[in-house]
Amino acid sequence: MVCLVPMMPNDGLRYVEEARRIVSEQNEWRGKKTLNLIASENVMSQGAASVYNSDFEHRYAEGEIGERYYEGTRYVDQVEALLDEALKKLFKCAYVNYKPISGAQANLAVFYAYAKPGDSVMSLDVPSGGHISYREFGAAGCRGLNVHDIPFNPSKLEVVLEELRNKVRQVRDKLRIVTLGGSLFLFPHPVREIATILREEAPDQDVVVHYDAAHVLGLIAGGVFQDPLREGANIISSSTHKTFPGPQGGLILAEGLTDKKISAIRKSIFPGLVSNHHLHRLPALLYTTAEMIAFGHQYALQTVRNAKRLAKALDELGFKVLGKEKGYTESHQVAFDASPIGGGTYVATRLAEANIIVNKNLLPGENSKNSKNPSGIRIGVQEITRYGMKEEEMERVAQMMSEVILSKTEPSRVAIEVEKLRAEFPHIGYTFDAIVQG
Ligand code: DSN
C-alpha cells in the first residue's frame, strides 16, 4: 500500500520561488554579462517579445484558416492570413507552412512526405556540417531511411561534385531526397550543380532537392547568402530563430512544387506530425518577418561582414581558423580548430568562464566518434550584430578570446571586459522598436 505524505503549501512555494529566481538570474546574466556567440541562437526584438506571451499560448487551432476543427479561432485566422502573406513576400515563394514547431520536426516532415521506409536519402555527415536530424540516428533514421553521405572535401570545405555524381548513379533507384544545408555552414552549397546532376543521372526518379536553411534563413531573407529556391531547391525547411531572429519554431517554404507534392507536405505536417502548432509564436513570427522585410538586408550584410572580420582577427592572433583561402566564411559562422590549444571542450569551457559563450563542434574530416571532445569551436555573430556591434567590436571580441585562451589571462578578469562591452550595446537593432514605442 502506498502511503502518501500530504504536502505542505511551503513545499510548493519553494519551487515557485526557485523558478522566479532562476529566470531572473538567467535574464540578468544572458542579457547583460555574456557575449553570446552560439550560432543557432538569437534574440527577438522588444516588439516581437511583446506579442509573444498572449492568450494564444493556451489555445488550439488544428486545421487550416477558415476550416478549423475548433471554434474560437477568429484571431488565429487573422494572424495566419497575414503571416502567410508576409512570408511569401519575404521569401518569394508560393507555399509556406509555419506549423512545425522546430527545424528538426520540419526536416522529419520532409522525409515523411517524400520518402518511405527503405528509401534512400543523401546528406552531409555531421563532421562535414550535416545536422543530426538528416542522419540515421536522427529524423531520417526515425523514418526508416537509408542515409548516404554527400561527399565533402574537408580541406576545401566543398561538396565533391564528381564523387556525388558517381554516388547518385549507385543509389539512384531508391533515391528520393537530397538534403543540403547544415549546422556547420560557412559557405553556400552548390544547389544548382546538384540539381543538374540529379536531373541528368536520375531523370525518372523525381528526387526532391531539400535545403535546410535553419542556420542561414536570416541571411537568405536579407539577400546576402544563396537563394536556394531560385537555384534548384524544391523545398526549404528551417527553424525561425537562428540568423532569422524570431521565436523558436519551424518553417517550410516551397516554390514550383506540384499540387501533389504540396498536398503531401501539408498532410505530413498536419495531421501527420503536428497536432497543435503552438499559436503564441505566430504573432511574434509575423512581427519578426515584418522586421526582416524592412531591415533584413542591412542586418544580414553586417552579420556577414562581422563574421569575416572576427575570423580574420582570430587568424591574425594565432587561431587556426577554417576557410582562410576562401575568405573564412560567407555566413554568420566562424570555425576554428582548437586541437593545438587544448581541444574543443577545453576552449569552450574556458571561454564560458569569461562569459564568452560558444559551442564545441566536430570539424570536417574528423571522426564523428569525437563528438564529446571534438576538435573545433563554432561561433556565430548574428546575436551580437543585432545588438549593434560592428567590425571594430569584432576586433575586441577576438582580442578577449585570445586573452582567455592564448595569453591564459584569468577568465574572471576578461569577464569584466565582456560586461563593459555589453553595456555599450544594450538595445537590439534592425527593429521597429524605436518607432513603435517612441
Ligand atoms: N543543433 C543546433 C545547432 O546548433 O546547429 C541546431 O538544431
Tab-separated table of C-alpha atoms and ligand atoms in Angstrom:
chain	number	residue	atom	x	y	z
A	1	MET	CA	0.000	0.000	0.000
A	2	VAL	CA	1.388	3.393	-0.992
A	3	CYS	CA	1.347	5.899	1.848
A	4	LEU	CA	1.017	9.446	0.542
A	5	VAL	CA	2.519	12.097	2.825
A	6	PRO	CA	0.493	15.294	2.499
A	7	MET	CA	2.483	18.180	1.042
A	8	MET	CA	2.565	21.489	2.898
A	9	PRO	CA	1.922	24.717	0.913
A	10	ASN	CA	5.513	25.763	1.599
A	11	ASP	CA	6.827	22.755	-0.315
A	12	GLY	CA	5.174	24.132	-3.440
A	13	LEU	CA	6.217	27.670	-2.685
A	14	ARG	CA	9.884	26.731	-2.729
A	15	TYR	CA	9.638	25.597	-6.359
A	16	VAL	CA	7.769	28.768	-7.281
A	17	GLU	CA	10.426	30.948	-5.703
A	18	GLU	CA	13.187	28.975	-7.338
A	19	ALA	CA	11.562	29.227	-10.762
A	20	ARG	CA	11.305	33.009	-10.381
A	21	ARG	CA	14.877	33.336	-9.173
A	22	ILE	CA	16.307	31.177	-11.965
A	23	VAL	CA	14.521	33.142	-14.692
A	24	SER	CA	15.534	36.461	-13.190
A	25	GLU	CA	19.195	35.419	-12.916
A	26	GLN	CA	19.221	33.957	-16.428
A	27	ASN	CA	17.821	37.210	-17.850
A	28	GLU	CA	20.337	39.325	-15.968
A	29	TRP	CA	23.315	37.112	-16.851
A	30	ARG	CA	22.485	36.466	-20.520
A	31	GLY	CA	21.139	39.964	-21.088
A	32	LYS	CA	23.948	41.990	-19.509
A	33	LYS	CA	27.006	39.921	-18.808
A	34	THR	CA	27.600	37.487	-21.681
A	35	LEU	CA	28.729	37.644	-25.258
A	36	ASN	CA	26.507	35.058	-26.861
A	37	LEU	CA	28.250	33.518	-29.867
A	38	ILE	CA	26.144	30.366	-30.196
A	39	ALA	CA	25.492	30.102	-33.940
A	40	SER	CA	21.984	28.662	-33.562
A	41	GLU	CA	20.523	31.330	-31.293
A	42	ASN	CA	19.302	34.903	-31.463
A	43	VAL	CA	17.142	37.395	-29.607
A	44	MET	CA	13.737	38.715	-30.568
A	45	SER	CA	13.123	42.457	-30.614
A	46	GLN	CA	11.175	44.044	-27.762
A	47	GLY	CA	8.273	44.429	-30.147
A	48	ALA	CA	8.249	40.765	-31.148
A	49	ALA	CA	8.625	39.751	-27.496
A	50	SER	CA	5.670	41.980	-26.575
A	51	VAL	CA	3.318	39.917	-28.762
A	52	TYR	CA	4.838	36.546	-27.830
A	53	ASN	CA	3.201	35.869	-24.475
A	54	SER	CA	-0.512	36.158	-25.004
A	55	ASP	CA	-3.743	34.255	-24.660
A	56	PHE	CA	-2.771	32.373	-27.821
A	57	GLU	CA	-0.414	30.252	-25.742
A	58	HIS	CA	-3.418	28.484	-24.228
A	59	ARG	CA	-5.321	27.762	-27.457
A	60	TYR	CA	-5.687	25.134	-30.138
A	61	ALA	CA	-6.324	25.688	-33.831
A	62	GLU	CA	-5.973	22.403	-35.685
A	63	GLY	CA	-6.840	22.716	-39.350
A	64	GLU	CA	-6.423	25.495	-41.875
A	65	ILE	CA	-7.517	29.135	-41.991
A	66	GLY	CA	-11.325	29.208	-42.089
A	67	GLU	CA	-11.512	25.406	-41.787
A	68	ARG	CA	-10.651	24.637	-38.181
A	69	TYR	CA	-11.652	21.700	-36.036
A	70	TYR	CA	-12.208	24.108	-33.122
A	71	GLU	CA	-14.379	27.153	-32.596
A	72	GLY	CA	-12.986	30.434	-31.275
A	73	THR	CA	-10.210	30.707	-33.845
A	74	ARG	CA	-11.136	34.022	-35.489
A	75	TYR	CA	-7.955	35.806	-34.389
A	76	VAL	CA	-5.647	32.907	-35.209
A	77	ASP	CA	-7.079	33.008	-38.708
A	78	GLN	CA	-6.248	36.705	-38.928
A	79	VAL	CA	-2.655	36.212	-37.760
A	80	GLU	CA	-2.098	33.261	-40.065
A	81	ALA	CA	-3.503	35.056	-43.124
A	82	LEU	CA	-1.047	37.914	-42.549
A	83	LEU	CA	1.838	35.561	-41.762
A	84	ASP	CA	1.194	33.598	-44.931
A	85	GLU	CA	1.241	36.806	-46.979
A	86	ALA	CA	4.343	38.285	-45.292
A	87	LEU	CA	6.440	35.107	-45.501
A	88	LYS	CA	5.561	34.591	-49.174
A	89	LYS	CA	6.519	38.192	-49.863
A	90	LEU	CA	9.830	37.943	-47.994
A	91	PHE	CA	10.910	34.600	-49.455
A	92	LYS	CA	9.264	34.957	-52.885
A	93	CYS	CA	7.626	31.563	-52.755
A	94	ALA	CA	4.242	30.049	-53.472
A	95	TYR	CA	3.858	27.881	-50.376
A	96	VAL	CA	4.672	28.354	-46.686
A	97	ASN	CA	3.905	26.246	-43.645
A	98	TYR	CA	4.770	27.572	-40.181
A	99	LYS	CA	3.194	24.724	-38.230
A	100	PRO	CA	6.296	22.631	-37.473
A	101	ILE	CA	7.409	23.624	-34.008
A	102	SER	CA	11.120	23.058	-34.667
A	103	GLY	CA	13.586	22.763	-37.502
A	104	ALA	CA	14.171	19.068	-36.841
A	105	GLN	CA	10.418	18.456	-36.995
A	106	ALA	CA	10.288	20.351	-40.308
A	107	ASN	CA	13.024	18.026	-41.591
A	108	LEU	CA	11.094	14.976	-40.425
A	109	ALA	CA	8.037	16.332	-42.254
A	110	VAL	CA	10.042	16.465	-45.495
A	111	PHE	CA	11.300	12.899	-45.001
A	112	TYR	CA	7.791	11.712	-44.166
A	113	ALA	CA	6.240	13.445	-47.194
A	114	TYR	CA	8.684	12.373	-49.879
A	115	ALA	CA	10.236	9.063	-48.826
A	116	LYS	CA	9.068	5.802	-47.316
A	117	PRO	CA	10.901	3.306	-45.130
A	118	GLY	CA	13.678	1.592	-47.088
A	119	ASP	CA	14.157	4.523	-49.489
A	120	SER	CA	17.454	6.370	-49.772
A	121	VAL	CA	18.362	9.950	-48.970
A	122	MET	CA	21.650	11.829	-49.183
A	123	SER	CA	23.049	14.430	-46.804
A	124	LEU	CA	26.303	15.693	-45.333
A	125	ASP	CA	27.603	13.748	-42.373
A	126	VAL	CA	27.807	15.599	-39.053
A	127	PRO	CA	31.550	16.472	-39.161
A	128	SER	CA	31.037	17.923	-42.649
A	129	GLY	CA	28.276	20.141	-41.269
A	130	GLY	CA	25.155	17.980	-41.563
A	131	HIS	CA	22.553	18.264	-38.816
A	132	ILE	CA	21.823	15.181	-36.712
A	133	SER	CA	18.237	15.108	-37.986
A	134	TYR	CA	19.371	14.132	-41.523
A	135	ARG	CA	21.229	11.110	-40.307
A	136	GLU	CA	20.320	7.522	-39.432
A	137	PHE	CA	20.361	8.309	-35.697
A	138	GLY	CA	18.070	11.324	-36.255
A	139	ALA	CA	14.809	12.060	-38.055
A	140	ALA	CA	15.860	10.296	-41.280
A	141	GLY	CA	16.512	7.130	-39.307
A	142	CYS	CA	13.178	7.505	-37.468
A	143	ARG	CA	11.541	7.390	-40.904
A	144	GLY	CA	13.495	4.197	-41.688
A	145	LEU	CA	15.540	5.769	-44.487
A	146	ASN	CA	18.942	4.657	-45.733
A	147	VAL	CA	21.266	7.616	-45.412
A	148	HIS	CA	24.140	8.094	-47.875
A	149	ASP	CA	26.847	10.699	-47.432
A	150	ILE	CA	27.228	13.631	-49.758
A	151	PRO	CA	30.984	13.538	-50.496
A	152	PHE	CA	32.710	16.539	-48.930
A	153	ASN	CA	36.309	17.721	-49.205
A	154	PRO	CA	37.351	18.706	-45.658
A	155	SER	CA	40.253	20.928	-46.670
A	156	LYS	CA	38.432	22.762	-49.442
A	157	LEU	CA	35.171	22.761	-47.429
A	158	GLU	CA	33.287	21.823	-50.593
A	159	VAL	CA	30.941	19.148	-51.866
A	160	VAL	CA	32.868	16.943	-54.334
A	161	LEU	CA	30.510	17.023	-57.280
A	162	GLU	CA	32.048	14.269	-59.426
A	163	GLU	CA	32.005	11.831	-56.491
A	164	LEU	CA	28.436	12.866	-55.796
A	165	ARG	CA	27.536	12.062	-59.406
A	166	ASN	CA	29.001	8.574	-59.010
A	167	LYS	CA	27.103	8.035	-55.767
A	168	VAL	CA	23.841	9.152	-57.327
A	169	ARG	CA	24.408	6.589	-60.101
A	170	GLN	CA	24.853	3.866	-57.464
A	171	VAL	CA	21.808	4.661	-55.338
A	172	ARG	CA	19.512	6.311	-57.884
A	173	ASP	CA	16.811	3.616	-57.941
A	174	LYS	CA	15.781	4.293	-54.363
A	175	LEU	CA	16.976	7.885	-54.057
A	176	ARG	CA	14.119	10.177	-53.033
A	177	ILE	CA	15.641	13.237	-51.315
A	178	VAL	CA	18.962	15.050	-51.337
A	179	THR	CA	19.285	17.281	-48.277
A	180	LEU	CA	21.608	20.284	-48.420
A	181	GLY	CA	22.313	22.865	-45.764
A	182	GLY	CA	23.594	22.168	-42.300
A	183	SER	CA	24.711	23.159	-38.848
A	184	LEU	CA	28.323	23.998	-39.575
A	185	PHE	CA	27.648	26.123	-42.609
A	186	LEU	CA	30.385	28.519	-43.672
A	187	PHE	CA	29.891	28.638	-47.446
A	188	PRO	CA	26.891	28.259	-49.784
A	189	HIS	CA	26.237	24.787	-51.151
A	190	PRO	CA	26.232	24.032	-54.899
A	191	VAL	CA	22.458	23.693	-55.202
A	192	ARG	CA	22.330	24.424	-58.931
A	193	GLU	CA	25.034	21.887	-59.754
A	194	ILE	CA	23.465	19.173	-57.587
A	195	ALA	CA	20.010	19.758	-59.078
A	196	THR	CA	21.585	19.383	-62.531
A	197	ILE	CA	23.350	16.145	-61.553
A	198	LEU	CA	20.050	14.733	-60.273
A	199	ARG	CA	18.255	15.684	-63.472
A	200	GLU	CA	21.000	14.070	-65.565
A	201	GLU	CA	21.582	10.916	-63.517
A	202	ALA	CA	18.094	10.184	-62.206
A	203	PRO	CA	15.663	11.947	-64.570
A	204	ASP	CA	12.935	9.378	-63.920
A	205	GLN	CA	13.238	9.403	-60.113
A	206	ASP	CA	11.863	12.867	-59.348
A	207	VAL	CA	14.347	13.344	-56.500
A	208	VAL	CA	13.430	16.209	-54.162
A	209	VAL	CA	16.170	18.795	-53.615
A	210	HIS	CA	15.685	19.737	-49.979
A	211	TYR	CA	17.581	22.586	-48.385
A	212	ASP	CA	17.751	23.008	-44.615
A	213	ALA	CA	18.144	26.751	-44.173
A	214	ALA	CA	17.871	26.800	-40.380
A	215	HIS	CA	21.216	28.499	-39.851
A	216	VAL	CA	21.117	30.876	-42.788
A	217	LEU	CA	17.425	31.772	-43.099
A	218	GLY	CA	18.005	35.373	-41.981
A	219	LEU	CA	20.849	35.730	-44.469
A	220	ILE	CA	18.670	34.355	-47.268
A	221	ALA	CA	15.892	36.747	-46.219
A	222	GLY	CA	18.405	39.599	-46.321
A	223	GLY	CA	19.596	38.597	-49.787
A	224	VAL	CA	23.234	38.072	-48.821
A	225	PHE	CA	23.589	34.280	-48.988
A	226	GLN	CA	22.480	31.931	-51.744
A	227	ASP	CA	18.834	31.850	-52.897
A	228	PRO	CA	18.093	28.091	-52.831
A	229	LEU	CA	14.586	28.216	-54.310
A	230	ARG	CA	15.932	30.083	-57.356
A	231	GLU	CA	18.939	27.755	-57.665
A	232	GLY	CA	17.087	24.457	-57.911
A	233	ALA	CA	15.914	23.536	-54.425
A	234	ASN	CA	12.290	22.358	-54.375
A	235	ILE	CA	11.690	22.805	-50.687
A	236	ILE	CA	13.284	24.594	-47.743
A	237	SER	CA	12.915	23.512	-44.145
A	238	SER	CA	14.088	25.745	-41.369
A	239	SER	CA	13.853	26.941	-37.851
A	240	THR	CA	12.882	30.551	-37.213
A	241	HIS	CA	15.326	31.605	-34.512
A	242	LYS	CA	18.929	31.468	-35.667
A	243	THR	CA	20.003	34.145	-38.152
A	244	PHE	CA	16.260	34.700	-38.589
A	245	PRO	CA	15.671	36.359	-35.219
A	246	GLY	CA	12.168	35.138	-34.467
A	247	PRO	CA	10.578	32.940	-31.825
A	248	GLN	CA	11.742	29.334	-31.610
A	249	GLY	CA	9.845	27.269	-34.170
A	250	GLY	CA	9.951	25.576	-37.572
A	251	LEU	CA	9.101	26.527	-41.136
A	252	ILE	CA	8.629	25.103	-44.611
A	253	LEU	CA	8.952	27.174	-47.800
A	254	ALA	CA	8.421	25.830	-51.308
A	255	GLU	CA	8.320	27.056	-54.853
A	256	GLY	CA	7.402	25.230	-58.044
A	257	LEU	CA	6.180	22.035	-56.333
A	258	THR	CA	3.308	20.142	-57.930
A	259	ASP	CA	-0.073	20.210	-56.176
A	260	LYS	CA	0.509	16.573	-55.239
A	261	LYS	CA	3.802	17.383	-53.520
A	262	ILE	CA	2.306	20.415	-51.732
A	263	SER	CA	-0.510	18.250	-50.505
A	264	ALA	CA	1.990	15.621	-49.307
A	265	ILE	CA	3.985	18.081	-47.195
A	266	ARG	CA	0.834	19.736	-45.817
A	267	LYS	CA	-0.585	16.372	-44.711
A	268	SER	CA	2.767	15.241	-43.408
A	269	ILE	CA	2.730	18.254	-41.045
A	270	PHE	CA	-0.960	18.167	-40.117
A	271	PRO	CA	-2.362	15.691	-39.262
A	272	GLY	CA	0.938	13.806	-39.603
A	273	LEU	CA	3.422	15.260	-37.157
A	274	VAL	CA	1.823	18.309	-35.571
A	275	SER	CA	-1.436	18.478	-33.705
A	276	ASN	CA	-1.471	21.981	-32.280
A	277	HIS	CA	1.166	24.290	-33.646
A	278	HIS	CA	1.886	26.450	-30.558
A	279	LEU	CA	-0.052	29.505	-31.616
A	280	HIS	CA	1.637	32.046	-29.365
A	281	ARG	CA	4.723	32.082	-31.589
A	282	LEU	CA	2.776	33.154	-34.686
A	283	PRO	CA	2.261	36.885	-33.904
A	284	ALA	CA	5.948	37.118	-32.936
A	285	LEU	CA	6.912	35.355	-36.152
A	286	LEU	CA	4.773	37.818	-38.107
A	287	TYR	CA	6.394	40.715	-36.273
A	288	THR	CA	9.909	39.408	-36.978
A	289	THR	CA	9.052	38.761	-40.625
A	290	ALA	CA	7.992	42.405	-40.915
A	291	GLU	CA	11.297	43.480	-39.349
A	292	MET	CA	13.193	41.335	-41.818
A	293	ILE	CA	11.242	42.829	-44.737
A	294	ALA	CA	12.238	46.298	-43.509
A	295	PHE	CA	15.722	45.818	-42.054
A	296	GLY	CA	16.793	42.297	-43.056
A	297	HIS	CA	19.252	43.342	-45.735
A	298	GLN	CA	21.245	45.717	-43.511
A	299	TYR	CA	21.272	43.230	-40.651
A	300	ALA	CA	22.334	40.283	-42.807
A	301	LEU	CA	25.024	42.314	-44.569
A	302	GLN	CA	26.501	43.454	-41.262
A	303	THR	CA	26.326	39.922	-39.867
A	304	VAL	CA	28.454	38.509	-42.679
A	305	ARG	CA	30.869	41.467	-42.500
A	306	ASN	CA	31.246	40.885	-38.772
A	307	ALA	CA	31.856	37.159	-39.211
A	308	LYS	CA	34.552	37.810	-41.792
A	309	ARG	CA	36.245	40.402	-39.597
A	310	LEU	CA	36.128	38.220	-36.491
A	311	ALA	CA	37.590	35.298	-38.447
A	312	LYS	CA	40.415	37.430	-39.819
A	313	ALA	CA	41.191	38.918	-36.417
A	314	LEU	CA	41.265	35.472	-34.796
A	315	ASP	CA	43.528	34.192	-37.559
A	316	GLU	CA	45.916	37.108	-37.090
A	317	LEU	CA	46.036	36.440	-33.369
A	318	GLY	CA	47.086	32.824	-33.972
A	319	PHE	CA	43.863	30.777	-34.016
A	320	LYS	CA	43.627	28.092	-36.730
A	321	VAL	CA	40.543	29.483	-38.474
A	322	LEU	CA	38.874	27.381	-41.165
A	323	GLY	CA	38.370	28.537	-44.728
A	324	LYS	CA	41.139	31.156	-44.926
A	325	GLU	CA	41.740	30.549	-48.640
A	326	LYS	CA	38.046	31.230	-49.346
A	327	GLY	CA	37.733	34.353	-47.184
A	328	TYR	CA	36.975	32.389	-43.980
A	329	THR	CA	33.169	32.484	-44.256
A	330	GLU	CA	30.191	33.710	-46.242
A	331	SER	CA	27.733	33.187	-43.395
A	332	HIS	CA	27.292	34.235	-39.766
A	333	GLN	CA	29.626	31.462	-38.641
A	334	VAL	CA	33.329	31.242	-37.912
A	335	ALA	CA	35.029	27.972	-37.029
A	336	PHE	CA	38.490	27.220	-35.758
A	337	ASP	CA	40.487	24.126	-34.994
A	338	ALA	CA	41.145	24.061	-31.265
A	339	SER	CA	43.141	20.823	-31.243
A	340	PRO	CA	46.543	22.589	-30.912
A	341	ILE	CA	45.262	24.689	-27.977
A	342	GLY	CA	43.606	22.110	-25.776
A	343	GLY	CA	40.641	20.860	-27.854
A	344	GLY	CA	37.049	21.987	-28.313
A	345	THR	CA	35.816	21.093	-24.838
A	346	TYR	CA	38.633	22.880	-23.042
A	347	VAL	CA	38.398	26.028	-25.162
A	348	ALA	CA	34.596	26.269	-24.987
A	349	THR	CA	34.602	25.732	-21.219
A	350	ARG	CA	37.345	28.242	-20.571
A	351	LEU	CA	35.687	30.886	-22.760
A	352	ALA	CA	32.445	30.294	-20.859
A	353	GLU	CA	34.277	31.108	-17.626
A	354	ALA	CA	34.827	34.550	-19.144
A	355	ASN	CA	31.136	34.682	-20.159
A	356	ILE	CA	32.016	34.254	-23.847
A	357	ILE	CA	29.564	31.565	-24.904
A	358	VAL	CA	30.443	29.337	-27.889
A	359	ASN	CA	29.987	25.676	-28.688
A	360	LYS	CA	32.442	22.898	-29.306
A	361	ASN	CA	31.937	21.312	-32.709
A	362	LEU	CA	33.133	18.455	-34.885
A	363	LEU	CA	35.116	19.694	-37.859
A	364	PRO	CA	35.119	18.394	-41.455
A	365	GLY	CA	37.273	15.298	-41.784
A	366	GLU	CA	37.070	14.478	-38.078
A	367	ASN	CA	35.815	11.129	-36.765
A	368	SER	CA	32.253	11.613	-35.566
A	369	LYS	CA	33.062	9.443	-32.528
A	370	ASN	CA	34.896	12.530	-31.151
A	371	SER	CA	31.616	14.343	-30.547
A	372	LYS	CA	32.144	14.526	-26.754
A	373	ASN	CA	35.504	16.256	-27.230
A	374	PRO	CA	35.637	17.491	-30.799
A	375	SER	CA	38.455	19.500	-32.336
A	376	GLY	CA	36.515	22.546	-33.248
A	377	ILE	CA	34.858	25.674	-31.991
A	378	ARG	CA	31.872	27.126	-33.853
A	379	ILE	CA	30.984	30.785	-33.425
A	380	GLY	CA	28.007	32.792	-34.670
A	381	VAL	CA	27.950	36.595	-34.683
A	382	GLN	CA	24.277	37.144	-35.535
A	383	GLU	CA	23.152	37.961	-31.989
A	384	ILE	CA	25.916	40.457	-31.222
A	385	THR	CA	25.251	42.006	-34.625
A	386	ARG	CA	21.620	42.507	-33.583
A	387	TYR	CA	22.910	44.399	-30.556
A	388	GLY	CA	24.663	46.792	-32.915
A	389	MET	CA	28.226	45.537	-32.838
A	390	LYS	CA	30.307	46.124	-35.938
A	391	GLU	CA	33.782	45.335	-37.274
A	392	GLU	CA	35.561	47.334	-34.564
A	393	GLU	CA	33.851	45.300	-31.849
A	394	MET	CA	34.763	42.054	-33.639
A	395	GLU	CA	38.422	43.008	-33.144
A	396	ARG	CA	37.717	43.456	-29.435
A	397	VAL	CA	35.910	40.113	-29.217
A	398	ALA	CA	38.837	38.354	-30.910
A	399	GLN	CA	41.230	40.057	-28.527
A	400	MET	CA	39.235	38.892	-25.496
A	401	MET	CA	39.171	35.327	-26.805
A	402	SER	CA	42.893	35.465	-27.321
A	403	GLU	CA	43.465	36.767	-23.801
A	404	VAL	CA	41.500	33.888	-22.286
A	405	ILE	CA	42.872	31.106	-24.473
A	406	LEU	CA	46.266	32.132	-25.821
A	407	SER	CA	47.525	34.503	-23.116
A	408	LYS	CA	45.926	32.469	-20.327
A	409	THR	CA	44.560	35.556	-18.580
A	410	GLU	CA	42.288	34.715	-15.657
A	411	PRO	CA	38.796	34.349	-17.257
A	412	SER	CA	37.125	36.344	-14.475
A	413	ARG	CA	39.247	39.369	-15.484
A	414	VAL	CA	38.155	39.087	-19.085
A	415	ALA	CA	34.548	38.697	-17.925
A	416	ILE	CA	34.746	42.292	-16.668
A	417	GLU	CA	35.709	43.435	-20.188
A	418	VAL	CA	32.858	41.386	-21.626
A	419	GLU	CA	30.360	43.096	-19.340
A	420	LYS	CA	31.699	46.533	-20.291
A	421	LEU	CA	31.364	45.757	-23.985
A	422	ARG	CA	27.808	44.521	-23.484
A	423	ALA	CA	26.903	47.682	-21.581
A	424	GLU	CA	27.824	49.749	-24.648
A	425	PHE	CA	25.220	47.870	-26.726
A	426	PRO	CA	22.069	47.476	-24.625
A	427	HIS	CA	19.483	47.718	-27.424
A	428	ILE	CA	18.510	45.303	-30.146
A	429	GLY	CA	18.739	46.932	-33.564
A	430	TYR	CA	17.234	46.326	-37.010
A	431	THR	CA	13.754	46.516	-35.463
A	432	PHE	CA	10.697	48.753	-35.247
A	433	ASP	CA	11.238	49.165	-31.501
A	434	ALA	CA	12.143	52.866	-31.611
A	435	ILE	CA	9.264	53.675	-33.965
A	436	VAL	CA	6.575	51.612	-32.288
A	437	GLN	CA	7.426	52.625	-28.731
A	438	GLY	CA	8.584	56.177	-29.379
B	1	DSN	N1	21.917	21.653	-33.109
B	1	DSN	C1	21.592	23.019	-33.496
B	1	DSN	C2	22.776	23.746	-33.939
B	1	DSN	O1	23.391	24.323	-33.060
B	1	DSN	O2	23.151	23.772	-35.109
B	1	DSN	C3	20.502	23.100	-34.455
B	1	DSN	O3	19.413	22.336	-34.091
